[in-house]
Amino acid sequence: MAQGVETGNEPNKLFDTLLVLDFGSQYSHLITRKLRDLNVYCEMLPCTQRLSELAWKPQGIILSGGPYSVYEDAAPHVDPAVFEFGVPILGICYGLQEMAWHYGKAVIAGEKREYGHANLHLEKIDGKAPHVNKLLEGFDDMQVWMSHGDKLDKLPSSFATIATTPNAPFAGIVHEEKPFFGIQFHPEVTHTQMGKKVLENFALNICKVRPNWTMAEFVDKELIRIKALVGDEGQVIGAVSGGVDSTVAAKLMKEAIGDRFHAVLVDNGLLRLNEAESVRTTLTQGLGINLTVVDATERFLTALKGVSEPESKRKIIGGQFIEVFQETALKISAEAVGPPKAGKIDWLLQGTLYPDVIESISFKGPSATIKTHHNVGGLPANMNLKIIEPLRELFKDEVRILGTKLGISESLVWRHPFPGPGLGIRILGEITPQQLRIARQADHIFIQEINDAGLYRNISQAFAALLPVKAVGVMGDKRVHEQVIALRAVETTDFMTADWYPFDGAFLKRVSSRIVNEVEGVCRVLYDVTSKPPGTIEME
Ligand code: GLN
């Protein structure tokens, strides 16, 4: 939902939606993620959410795990209205304990923690209500994954046991009259066999959600939403980088409101070889987007002169970007007002994705204030722009599917991330035109070889960095004293942790030999074999 703007047609009003109430487990977002994979639309909110303040009606509620113990004074608890809301509930781990606590305070500290695999034994019960066996229906005993120290010490009244493990006699429980289920194991992690099927049973068979969350459905509905939000005359501005998120967001705006969306590409002089030009061609000729390219190379490089400290470089690049973007926005806005394009620019497009939203709303503790997501950074205050975030509900892979649906090329949709500071943080130390040339050429060769070897999609991010040191070499029988390139390539699913990519020797040999031969000023090539942590993906 766009900040502060209710249009009545957000996905949670248009699709059958499940609500995950988050108690702060590191796996909470996976519940949402897994359900989306099942084409079930699902949103996560902090466990403190009051249902009376919710602008939409969930069709089922999932209570996540969390690091607290329900019997502690400071433990978080859900709005008791959850249990009177009239929709099915699934409690996972802490969520199970929360349910047991609500129905009779039947939770204590266990004698031993249970962490890792456990054998789940299923109990078929003669329930009075038809729902009682539905959660684990059709399963055999199976391996599940556990992570808890507390346990139920007795069955809350009106509940029956549907599963046990040697260590947890109440590993699965069900309310005998209401469709309320609790499980001690985590169905959202891959280590739990049939975990996805447990979530599917809950969503489809118990909550009766129609699994119609697809990008094809989303795009039609989102175009209508954007049109309604912006109106017939409203205009929108947004920065693009050539990356997948900003390109998909821009294409969506173009489809919805045509040239009333103004894309701005700030060429900060720190882009890769021929990048500004290729982004221009793709966005304008390829996707028909109304684009303004601002060449601010001089300005950025002047501001960066003599600066080598990484944080200072990042701050300068960020600050310059905001200034240039603001100036451009004001200029475009001045030109856009008045006939034939009535209506001034009053919206700013942002490519916020759902993981950013989750990060900002996930439950961080009873005393922590929940910060709202804001990456608006230096909006032109006098323009008074409202934020539009069409990707706000989507995970990255959903954005990629959407991009493909919108006719964006495979290569762009799968492009590796390229952070805003660009080559500015891949040239370690001071940034000069000479250093930029070396970094660009080396990076170009590395990526070209990765593409030629068919490895681009196996790697999550790859680049060449230029180190601020010189090494000795011998070239053409002559002693040289020149610079060093470090290659970096990592595999990761979430960019939180990452592993270096195991290229074979022949590949590295080829890249190294091309770089020292073709890039003047380089006499050595290294390969970075540091995982994250302790390394970061970028070098500065
Ligand atoms: N803190 C609770 C326990 O240790 C719940 C743990 C969890 O939700 N993973 O039992």
Coordinates of C-alpha atoms and ligand atoms in Angstrom, one line a residue:
M1 CA 0.0 0.0 0.0
A2 CA 1.4 3.4 -0.9
Q3 CA 2.3 5.4 2.2
G4 CA -0.6 7.3 3.5
V5 CA -2.7 6.8 0.4
E6 CA -5.6 4.4 0.6
T7 CA -7.1 3.6 -2.7
G8 CA -9.2 0.6 -1.7
N9 CA -7.6 -1.6 -4.3
E10 CA -4.4 -2.8 -2.7
P11 CA -3.6 -6.5 -3.3
N12 CA -4.9 -7.3 0.3
K13 CA -8.3 -6.1 -0.8
L14 CA -8.3 -7.7 -4.2
F15 CA -6.8 -11.2 -3.4
D16 CA -7.7 -13.6 -0.7
T17 CA -5.1 -12.8 1.8
L18 CA -3.4 -14.5 4.8
L19 CA -1.9 -12.4 7.6
V20 CA 1.3 -13.5 9.3
L21 CA 1.7 -11.8 12.7
D22 CA 5.4 -11.6 13.4
F23 CA 6.9 -12.3 16.8
G24 CA 10.4 -11.7 15.6
S25 CA 11.5 -15.1 14.4
Q26 CA 14.3 -15.0 11.8
Y27 CA 12.1 -17.3 9.7
S28 CA 8.9 -15.2 9.7
H29 CA 9.4 -13.8 6.2
L30 CA 9.9 -17.4 4.9
I31 CA 6.3 -18.1 5.9
T32 CA 5.2 -15.3 3.6
R33 CA 7.6 -16.3 0.9
K34 CA 6.5 -19.9 0.9
L35 CA 2.8 -19.0 0.7
R36 CA 3.5 -16.6 -2.2
D37 CA 5.2 -19.6 -4.0
L38 CA 1.9 -21.4 -3.7
N39 CA 0.1 -18.4 -5.4
V40 CA -1.4 -17.5 -2.0
Y41 CA -1.2 -13.8 -1.3
C42 CA 0.1 -13.2 2.2
E43 CA 1.3 -10.1 4.2
M44 CA 3.2 -9.9 7.4
L45 CA 2.6 -7.4 10.2
P46 CA 4.1 -7.0 13.7
C47 CA 2.4 -9.2 16.4
T48 CA 1.2 -6.0 18.1
Q49 CA -1.2 -5.2 15.2
R50 CA -4.7 -4.5 16.4
L51 CA -7.2 -6.2 14.2
S52 CA -9.7 -3.3 14.6
E53 CA -7.1 -1.0 13.0
L54 CA -6.6 -3.3 10.0
A55 CA -8.1 -1.8 6.8
W56 CA -8.6 -5.3 5.2
K57 CA -9.9 -8.7 6.3
P58 CA -7.5 -11.6 6.4
Q59 CA -8.9 -15.0 5.5
G60 CA -6.6 -16.7 8.0
I61 CA -4.0 -15.8 10.5
I62 CA -0.5 -17.3 11.2
L63 CA 1.3 -16.6 14.4
S64 CA 5.0 -16.8 13.8
G65 CA 7.9 -18.1 16.0
G66 CA 9.9 -15.7 18.1
P67 CA 12.7 -15.5 20.6
Y68 CA 10.7 -14.8 23.7
S69 CA 9.1 -17.0 26.3
V70 CA 5.3 -16.5 26.5
Y71 CA 5.4 -16.7 30.4
E72 CA 7.9 -13.8 30.8
D73 CA 6.5 -10.5 31.9
A74 CA 7.9 -8.7 28.9
A75 CA 6.7 -11.3 26.4
P76 CA 4.7 -10.0 23.4
H77 CA 1.1 -11.1 23.0
V78 CA -1.3 -10.8 20.2
D79 CA -4.5 -8.8 20.3
P80 CA -6.9 -11.2 21.9
A81 CA -9.4 -10.3 19.2
V82 CA -7.4 -12.6 17.0
F83 CA -9.1 -15.6 18.7
E84 CA -12.5 -14.1 18.2
F85 CA -12.0 -12.9 14.6
G86 CA -13.7 -16.0 13.1
V87 CA -10.9 -17.1 10.8
P88 CA -8.6 -20.1 11.0
I89 CA -5.4 -19.6 13.0
L90 CA -2.1 -21.5 12.7
G91 CA 0.5 -21.0 15.5
I92 CA 4.1 -21.9 14.7
C93 CA 6.5 -22.5 17.6
Y94 CA 6.1 -19.3 19.7
G95 CA 2.8 -19.0 17.9
L96 CA 1.7 -22.4 19.2
Q97 CA 2.8 -21.4 22.7
E98 CA 1.0 -18.1 22.5
M99 CA -2.2 -20.0 21.6
A100 CA -1.7 -22.4 24.5
W101 CA -1.0 -19.5 26.8
H102 CA -4.2 -17.8 25.7
Y103 CA -6.2 -20.9 26.4
G104 CA -4.9 -21.7 29.9
K105 CA -1.3 -20.6 30.5
A106 CA 0.0 -24.1 29.8
V107 CA 3.6 -23.3 28.8
I108 CA 6.8 -23.9 30.9
A109 CA 10.5 -23.9 30.3
G110 CA 11.5 -27.4 29.0
E111 CA 14.3 -29.4 30.7
K112 CA 16.2 -29.4 27.4
R113 CA 16.2 -27.4 24.3
E114 CA 15.2 -29.1 21.1
Y115 CA 17.1 -27.7 18.1
G116 CA 17.4 -29.4 14.7
H117 CA 15.7 -32.5 13.3
A118 CA 13.0 -34.4 15.1
N119 CA 10.7 -37.3 14.2
L120 CA 7.2 -36.3 14.0
H121 CA 4.6 -38.9 14.8
L122 CA 1.1 -38.2 13.7
E123 CA -2.0 -38.9 15.7
K124 CA -5.3 -39.3 13.9
I125 CA -8.1 -38.2 16.1
D126 CA -11.8 -38.8 16.1
G127 CA -12.7 -35.2 16.1
K128 CA -16.2 -33.9 16.3
A129 CA -15.5 -31.1 13.8
P130 CA -14.5 -31.8 10.2
H131 CA -11.4 -29.6 10.3
V132 CA -9.5 -31.5 13.0
N133 CA -7.4 -33.7 10.8
K134 CA -7.0 -31.4 7.9
L135 CA -3.7 -29.8 8.7
L136 CA -1.6 -32.9 8.5
E137 CA -4.0 -34.8 6.3
G138 CA -2.4 -37.5 4.0
F139 CA 1.0 -37.4 5.7
D140 CA 3.0 -40.2 7.2
D141 CA 5.4 -39.7 10.2
M142 CA 8.1 -37.4 9.0
Q143 CA 11.2 -35.4 9.8
V144 CA 10.6 -31.9 11.0
W145 CA 12.8 -29.1 12.1
M146 CA 12.6 -27.7 15.6
S147 CA 14.1 -24.7 17.5
H148 CA 12.6 -24.2 20.9
G149 CA 13.4 -24.4 24.6
D150 CA 9.9 -23.9 26.1
K151 CA 7.1 -26.5 25.9
L152 CA 3.4 -27.1 26.5
D153 CA 3.1 -28.8 29.9
K154 CA -0.5 -29.9 29.3
L155 CA -3.1 -29.7 26.6
P156 CA -5.2 -26.5 26.8
S157 CA -8.9 -27.2 27.3
S158 CA -10.8 -28.0 24.1
F159 CA -7.6 -29.0 22.3
A160 CA -6.5 -32.4 21.0
T161 CA -3.1 -33.7 20.1
I162 CA -2.4 -34.3 16.4
A163 CA 1.3 -34.9 16.5
T164 CA 4.1 -35.7 18.9
T165 CA 7.9 -36.1 18.9
P166 CA 9.9 -38.0 21.5
N167 CA 10.7 -34.7 23.2
A168 CA 7.5 -32.8 22.6
P169 CA 4.3 -34.6 23.5
F170 CA 2.3 -31.7 22.1
A171 CA 4.1 -31.0 18.8
G172 CA 0.8 -30.5 17.0
I173 CA -2.5 -29.5 18.5
V174 CA -5.9 -28.6 17.3
H175 CA -8.9 -26.9 18.8
E176 CA -11.8 -29.3 18.7
E177 CA -14.4 -26.8 17.7
K178 CA -12.6 -24.0 16.0
P179 CA -10.1 -24.2 13.1
F180 CA -7.2 -23.3 15.4
F181 CA -3.9 -25.3 15.0
G182 CA -0.6 -25.1 16.7
I183 CA 2.6 -26.8 15.7
Q184 CA 5.9 -26.8 17.5
F185 CA 8.0 -27.4 14.3
H186 CA 8.8 -24.9 11.6
P187 CA 7.0 -25.7 8.3
E188 CA 8.6 -22.7 6.6
V189 CA 12.1 -24.1 6.6
T190 CA 13.3 -26.5 3.9
H191 CA 14.6 -29.0 6.6
T192 CA 11.0 -29.8 7.4
Q193 CA 9.7 -32.5 5.1
M194 CA 6.3 -31.6 3.6
G195 CA 6.6 -28.2 5.3
K196 CA 5.2 -26.5 2.3
K197 CA 2.4 -28.9 2.1
V198 CA 1.5 -28.1 5.7
L199 CA 1.2 -24.4 4.7
E200 CA -0.7 -25.4 1.6
N201 CA -3.2 -27.5 3.7
F202 CA -3.7 -24.5 6.0
A203 CA -4.2 -22.0 3.2
L204 CA -6.2 -23.9 0.7
N205 CA -8.1 -26.6 2.6
I206 CA -8.6 -24.8 5.9
C207 CA -8.7 -21.1 5.1
K208 CA -10.2 -21.8 1.6
V209 CA -8.0 -19.2 0.0
R210 CA -8.2 -19.1 -3.8
P211 CA -4.6 -19.5 -5.0
N212 CA -4.8 -16.8 -7.7
W213 CA -1.8 -14.6 -6.7
T214 CA 0.1 -14.5 -10.0
M215 CA 2.0 -11.7 -11.7
A216 CA -0.4 -11.8 -14.6
E217 CA -3.3 -11.1 -12.2
F218 CA -1.2 -8.6 -10.3
V219 CA -0.2 -6.5 -13.3
D220 CA -3.7 -5.9 -14.5
K221 CA -4.9 -4.9 -11.1
E222 CA -1.8 -2.8 -10.4
L223 CA -2.2 -0.8 -13.6
I224 CA -5.8 0.0 -12.6
R225 CA -4.6 1.0 -9.1
I226 CA -1.9 3.3 -10.4
K227 CA -4.3 5.0 -12.8
A228 CA -6.8 5.5 -10.0
L229 CA -4.1 6.8 -7.6
V230 CA -2.5 9.2 -10.0
G231 CA -5.6 10.3 -11.8
D232 CA -6.0 11.5 -15.4
E233 CA -3.6 14.4 -15.1
G234 CA -1.2 13.6 -12.4
Q235 CA 2.5 13.2 -13.2
V236 CA 5.1 11.0 -11.7
I237 CA 8.9 11.3 -11.6
G238 CA 11.4 8.6 -10.6
A239 CA 15.1 7.8 -10.8
V240 CA 16.2 4.8 -12.8
S241 CA 19.5 3.0 -12.8
G242 CA 19.2 0.3 -15.4
G243 CA 18.7 -2.2 -12.6
V244 CA 15.8 -4.6 -12.6
D245 CA 13.7 -3.0 -9.8
S246 CA 13.8 0.6 -11.2
T247 CA 13.3 -0.7 -14.7
V248 CA 10.3 -2.8 -13.9
A249 CA 8.8 0.0 -11.8
A250 CA 9.3 2.4 -14.6
K251 CA 7.8 0.2 -17.2
L252 CA 4.8 -0.4 -15.0
M253 CA 4.3 3.4 -14.8
K254 CA 4.8 3.8 -18.5
E255 CA 2.1 1.2 -19.1
A256 CA -0.3 2.9 -16.7
I257 CA 0.2 6.6 -17.5
G258 CA 2.5 6.8 -20.6
D259 CA 4.6 9.9 -20.8
R260 CA 3.2 11.4 -17.7
F261 CA 5.8 9.3 -16.0
H262 CA 9.2 11.0 -16.2
A263 CA 12.3 8.7 -15.7
V264 CA 15.6 10.3 -14.7
L265 CA 19.0 8.6 -15.1
V266 CA 21.7 10.4 -13.3
D267 CA 25.0 9.6 -15.0
N268 CA 27.4 10.0 -12.0
G269 CA 30.4 9.2 -14.1
L270 CA 30.8 6.0 -12.0
L271 CA 28.8 3.7 -14.3
R272 CA 30.3 0.7 -16.1
L273 CA 31.6 0.7 -19.7
N274 CA 29.0 2.2 -22.1
E275 CA 26.3 1.8 -19.4
A276 CA 24.6 5.2 -19.6
E277 CA 24.2 4.8 -23.3
S278 CA 22.9 1.2 -23.1
V279 CA 20.4 2.1 -20.4
R280 CA 19.2 5.0 -22.5
T281 CA 18.6 2.8 -25.5
T282 CA 16.9 0.0 -23.6
L283 CA 14.6 2.4 -21.7
T284 CA 13.7 4.7 -24.6
Q285 CA 13.8 2.6 -27.8
G286 CA 13.2 -0.7 -26.1
L287 CA 10.6 0.1 -23.5
G288 CA 9.3 3.5 -24.7
I289 CA 9.9 5.2 -21.4
N290 CA 10.0 9.0 -21.3
L291 CA 13.6 9.4 -20.0
T292 CA 15.9 12.3 -19.2
V293 CA 19.6 11.4 -18.9
V294 CA 21.6 13.9 -16.9
D295 CA 25.4 13.8 -17.4
A296 CA 26.7 14.9 -14.0
T297 CA 30.1 13.2 -14.4
E298 CA 32.1 16.4 -13.9
R299 CA 30.2 17.4 -10.8
F300 CA 30.6 14.0 -9.1
L301 CA 34.3 13.7 -10.0
T302 CA 35.1 17.2 -8.8
A303 CA 33.3 16.5 -5.5
L304 CA 35.2 13.2 -5.1
K305 CA 38.6 14.7 -5.8
G306 CA 41.2 13.7 -3.2
V307 CA 38.7 11.6 -1.2
S308 CA 39.7 8.0 -0.5
E309 CA 37.9 7.1 2.7
P310 CA 35.0 4.7 1.8
E311 CA 32.3 6.3 3.9
S312 CA 33.1 9.8 2.8
K313 CA 33.0 8.6 -0.8
R314 CA 29.6 7.0 -0.3
K315 CA 28.3 10.2 1.5
I316 CA 29.5 12.5 -1.3
I317 CA 28.0 10.3 -4.0
G318 CA 24.7 10.0 -2.2
G319 CA 24.6 13.8 -1.5
Q320 CA 25.4 14.7 -5.1
F321 CA 22.8 12.3 -6.4
I322 CA 20.1 13.9 -4.3
E323 CA 21.1 17.4 -5.4
V324 CA 21.2 16.5 -9.1
F325 CA 17.9 14.6 -8.9
Q326 CA 16.2 17.5 -7.2
E327 CA 17.4 20.0 -9.7
T328 CA 16.3 17.8 -12.5
A329 CA 12.9 17.1 -10.9
L330 CA 12.3 20.8 -10.5
K331 CA 13.2 21.5 -14.1
I332 CA 11.1 18.8 -15.5
S333 CA 8.2 19.8 -13.3
A334 CA 8.4 23.5 -14.4
E335 CA 8.3 22.3 -18.1
A336 CA 5.6 19.8 -17.4
V337 CA 3.1 22.3 -16.0
G338 CA 0.5 23.9 -18.3
P339 CA -0.9 22.8 -21.5
P340 CA -0.6 20.5 -23.3
K341 CA 0.4 18.5 -20.2
A342 CA -1.8 20.0 -17.6
G343 CA -1.0 19.0 -14.0
K344 CA 2.2 19.4 -12.1
I345 CA 4.4 16.5 -11.0
D346 CA 3.1 15.5 -7.6
W347 CA 4.3 11.9 -7.3
L348 CA 7.7 10.3 -6.8
L349 CA 8.2 6.7 -7.9
Q350 CA 10.2 4.4 -5.6
G351 CA 11.3 0.9 -6.3
T352 CA 10.8 -0.3 -2.7
L353 CA 10.4 -4.1 -2.5
Y354 CA 8.6 -6.3 0.1
P355 CA 11.8 -7.4 1.9
D356 CA 12.5 -3.7 2.7
V357 CA 9.0 -3.4 4.1
I358 CA 9.3 -6.5 6.1
E359 CA 12.7 -5.3 7.5
S360 CA 11.0 -2.1 8.7
I361 CA 7.9 -3.7 10.2
S362 CA 9.3 -6.9 11.6
F363 CA 8.9 -7.2 15.4
K364 CA 12.1 -6.2 17.1
G365 CA 11.1 -6.5 20.7
P366 CA 8.4 -5.3 23.2
S367 CA 10.2 -2.0 23.8
A368 CA 11.5 -1.3 20.3
T369 CA 9.5 1.2 18.4
I370 CA 8.5 0.0 15.0
K371 CA 10.2 2.3 12.5
T372 CA 8.4 3.0 9.3
H373 CA 10.1 2.3 6.0
H374 CA 11.5 5.4 4.5
N375 CA 14.2 5.5 1.8
V376 CA 12.9 8.8 0.4
G377 CA 16.2 10.5 1.1
G378 CA 16.1 14.2 0.4
L379 CA 12.8 14.8 -1.5
P380 CA 12.5 18.2 -2.9
A381 CA 10.5 19.6 0.0
N382 CA 9.0 22.5 -2.0
M383 CA 7.6 20.0 -4.5
N384 CA 5.7 18.2 -1.9
L385 CA 5.8 14.9 -3.6
K386 CA 3.7 11.9 -2.6
I387 CA 5.3 8.4 -2.8
I388 CA 4.1 5.7 -5.2
E389 CA 5.7 2.3 -4.7
P390 CA 4.2 -0.3 -7.1
L391 CA 6.6 -3.0 -6.1
R392 CA 6.1 -2.6 -2.4
E393 CA 4.3 -5.9 -2.0
L394 CA 6.7 -8.0 -4.2
F395 CA 9.6 -10.2 -3.5
K396 CA 12.6 -10.0 -5.9
D397 CA 11.7 -13.1 -7.9
E398 CA 8.2 -11.9 -8.3
V399 CA 9.6 -8.6 -9.7
R400 CA 11.6 -10.7 -12.2
I401 CA 8.5 -12.6 -13.3
L402 CA 6.6 -9.3 -13.6
G403 CA 9.5 -7.8 -15.6
T404 CA 9.3 -10.7 -18.1
K405 CA 5.5 -10.2 -18.3
L406 CA 6.1 -6.6 -19.2
G407 CA 8.4 -7.5 -22.0
I408 CA 11.7 -6.6 -20.4
S409 CA 14.6 -8.7 -21.7
E410 CA 15.9 -11.7 -19.9
S411 CA 19.4 -10.2 -19.6
L412 CA 18.0 -7.1 -17.8
V413 CA 15.6 -9.0 -15.6
W414 CA 18.5 -11.2 -14.4
R415 CA 21.1 -8.4 -14.2
H416 CA 23.4 -8.5 -11.2
P417 CA 22.8 -5.8 -8.6
F418 CA 24.9 -2.7 -9.2
P419 CA 24.8 -0.4 -6.1
G420 CA 24.3 3.3 -6.5
P421 CA 27.9 4.4 -5.7
G422 CA 28.9 2.2 -8.6
L423 CA 32.5 2.0 -9.5
G424 CA 33.1 4.7 -6.8
I425 CA 33.4 1.9 -4.3
R426 CA 35.0 -0.6 -6.6
I427 CA 38.0 1.7 -7.1
L428 CA 39.6 1.4 -3.7
G429 CA 41.1 4.7 -2.7
E430 CA 40.9 7.9 -4.8
I431 CA 38.8 8.0 -7.9
T432 CA 40.4 9.6 -10.9
P433 CA 39.6 9.4 -14.6
Q434 CA 42.6 7.1 -15.1
Q435 CA 41.4 4.7 -12.3
L436 CA 37.9 4.7 -13.8
R437 CA 39.3 3.7 -17.2
I438 CA 41.2 0.8 -15.7
A439 CA 38.3 -0.4 -13.5
R440 CA 35.9 -0.2 -16.4
Q441 CA 38.0 -2.1 -18.9
A442 CA 38.9 -4.9 -16.4
D443 CA 35.2 -5.3 -15.3
H444 CA 34.1 -5.4 -18.8
I445 CA 36.4 -8.3 -19.7
F446 CA 35.5 -10.2 -16.5
I447 CA 31.7 -9.9 -17.2
Q448 CA 32.2 -10.7 -20.8
E449 CA 34.1 -13.9 -20.0
I450 CA 31.4 -14.9 -17.4
N451 CA 28.8 -14.5 -20.1
D452 CA 30.7 -16.4 -22.7
A453 CA 31.2 -19.2 -20.2
G454 CA 27.4 -19.3 -19.6
L455 CA 28.0 -18.6 -15.9
Y456 CA 26.2 -15.3 -15.5
R457 CA 23.0 -16.7 -14.0
N458 CA 24.9 -19.1 -11.6
I459 CA 26.6 -16.1 -10.0
S460 CA 24.7 -13.5 -8.0
Q461 CA 27.1 -10.6 -8.3
A462 CA 30.5 -10.3 -10.0
F463 CA 32.8 -7.4 -10.6
A464 CA 36.4 -6.3 -10.9
A465 CA 37.8 -4.0 -8.2
L466 CA 40.9 -1.9 -8.5
L467 CA 43.2 -2.0 -5.6
P468 CA 45.1 1.1 -4.4
V469 CA 48.5 -0.6 -4.5
K470 CA 51.1 -1.3 -7.1
A471 CA 53.0 -4.5 -7.6
V472 CA 56.1 -5.4 -9.6
G473 CA 55.8 -7.5 -12.7
V474 CA 57.7 -8.2 -15.9
M475 CA 56.2 -7.4 -19.2
G476 CA 58.1 -7.7 -22.5
D477 CA 61.3 -8.4 -20.5
K478 CA 60.9 -5.1 -18.8
R479 CA 60.3 -4.6 -15.1
V480 CA 57.0 -2.9 -14.5
H481 CA 55.4 -1.4 -11.4
E482 CA 51.7 -1.3 -11.9
Q483 CA 48.3 -1.8 -10.4
V484 CA 46.4 -4.8 -9.1
I485 CA 42.9 -5.9 -10.1
A486 CA 40.9 -8.1 -7.6
L487 CA 38.0 -10.1 -9.1
R488 CA 35.0 -10.8 -6.9
A489 CA 32.1 -13.2 -7.7
V490 CA 29.6 -14.5 -5.2
E491 CA 26.7 -16.9 -5.0
T492 CA 23.9 -16.0 -2.6
T493 CA 20.1 -16.3 -2.3
D494 CA 19.5 -13.3 -0.1
F495 CA 22.7 -11.2 -0.1
M496 CA 22.8 -11.5 3.7
T497 CA 25.4 -14.3 3.5
A498 CA 27.4 -15.2 0.4
D499 CA 30.0 -17.6 -0.8
W500 CA 32.7 -16.9 -3.4
Y501 CA 32.1 -18.6 -6.7
P502 CA 34.4 -21.6 -7.5
F503 CA 35.6 -20.8 -11.0
D504 CA 37.8 -23.4 -12.6
G505 CA 41.5 -22.7 -13.1
A506 CA 41.2 -22.4 -16.9
F507 CA 38.6 -19.7 -16.6
L508 CA 40.6 -17.6 -14.1
K509 CA 43.7 -18.1 -16.3
R510 CA 41.8 -16.7 -19.3
V511 CA 40.4 -13.7 -17.5
S512 CA 43.7 -12.9 -15.9
S513 CA 45.7 -13.1 -19.1
R514 CA 43.1 -10.9 -20.9
I515 CA 43.2 -8.2 -18.2
V516 CA 46.9 -7.9 -18.0
N517 CA 47.3 -7.9 -21.8
E518 CA 44.4 -5.6 -22.6
V519 CA 44.2 -3.2 -19.7
E520 CA 47.0 -0.7 -19.6
G521 CA 48.2 0.0 -16.1
V522 CA 47.5 -3.5 -14.6
C523 CA 50.2 -6.1 -14.1
R524 CA 48.5 -8.5 -11.7
V525 CA 45.0 -10.1 -11.1
L526 CA 43.9 -11.6 -7.9
Y527 CA 40.7 -13.6 -7.1
D528 CA 38.9 -12.8 -3.8
V529 CA 38.2 -16.0 -1.9
T530 CA 36.4 -14.3 1.1
S531 CA 32.9 -15.3 2.0
K532 CA 30.3 -13.0 3.6
P533 CA 30.6 -12.8 6.5
P534 CA 33.3 -11.9 7.3
G535 CA 33.7 -10.1 4.0
T536 CA 31.1 -7.9 2.5
I537 CA 30.1 -8.3 -1.1
E538 CA 31.4 -4.9 -2.2
M539 CA 34.9 -4.0 -1.2
E540 CA 34.2 -0.6 0.3
Ligands
GLN1 N1 11.2 -18.9 22.6 C1 10.3 -20.0 22.4 C2 11.0 -21.3 22.8 O1 12.2 -21.3 23.0 C3 9.8 -20.1 21.0 C4 10.9 -20.4 20.0 C5 10.5 -20.2 18.6 O2 9.5 -19.7 18.2 N2 11.4 -20.6 17.7 O3 10.4 -22.3 22.9

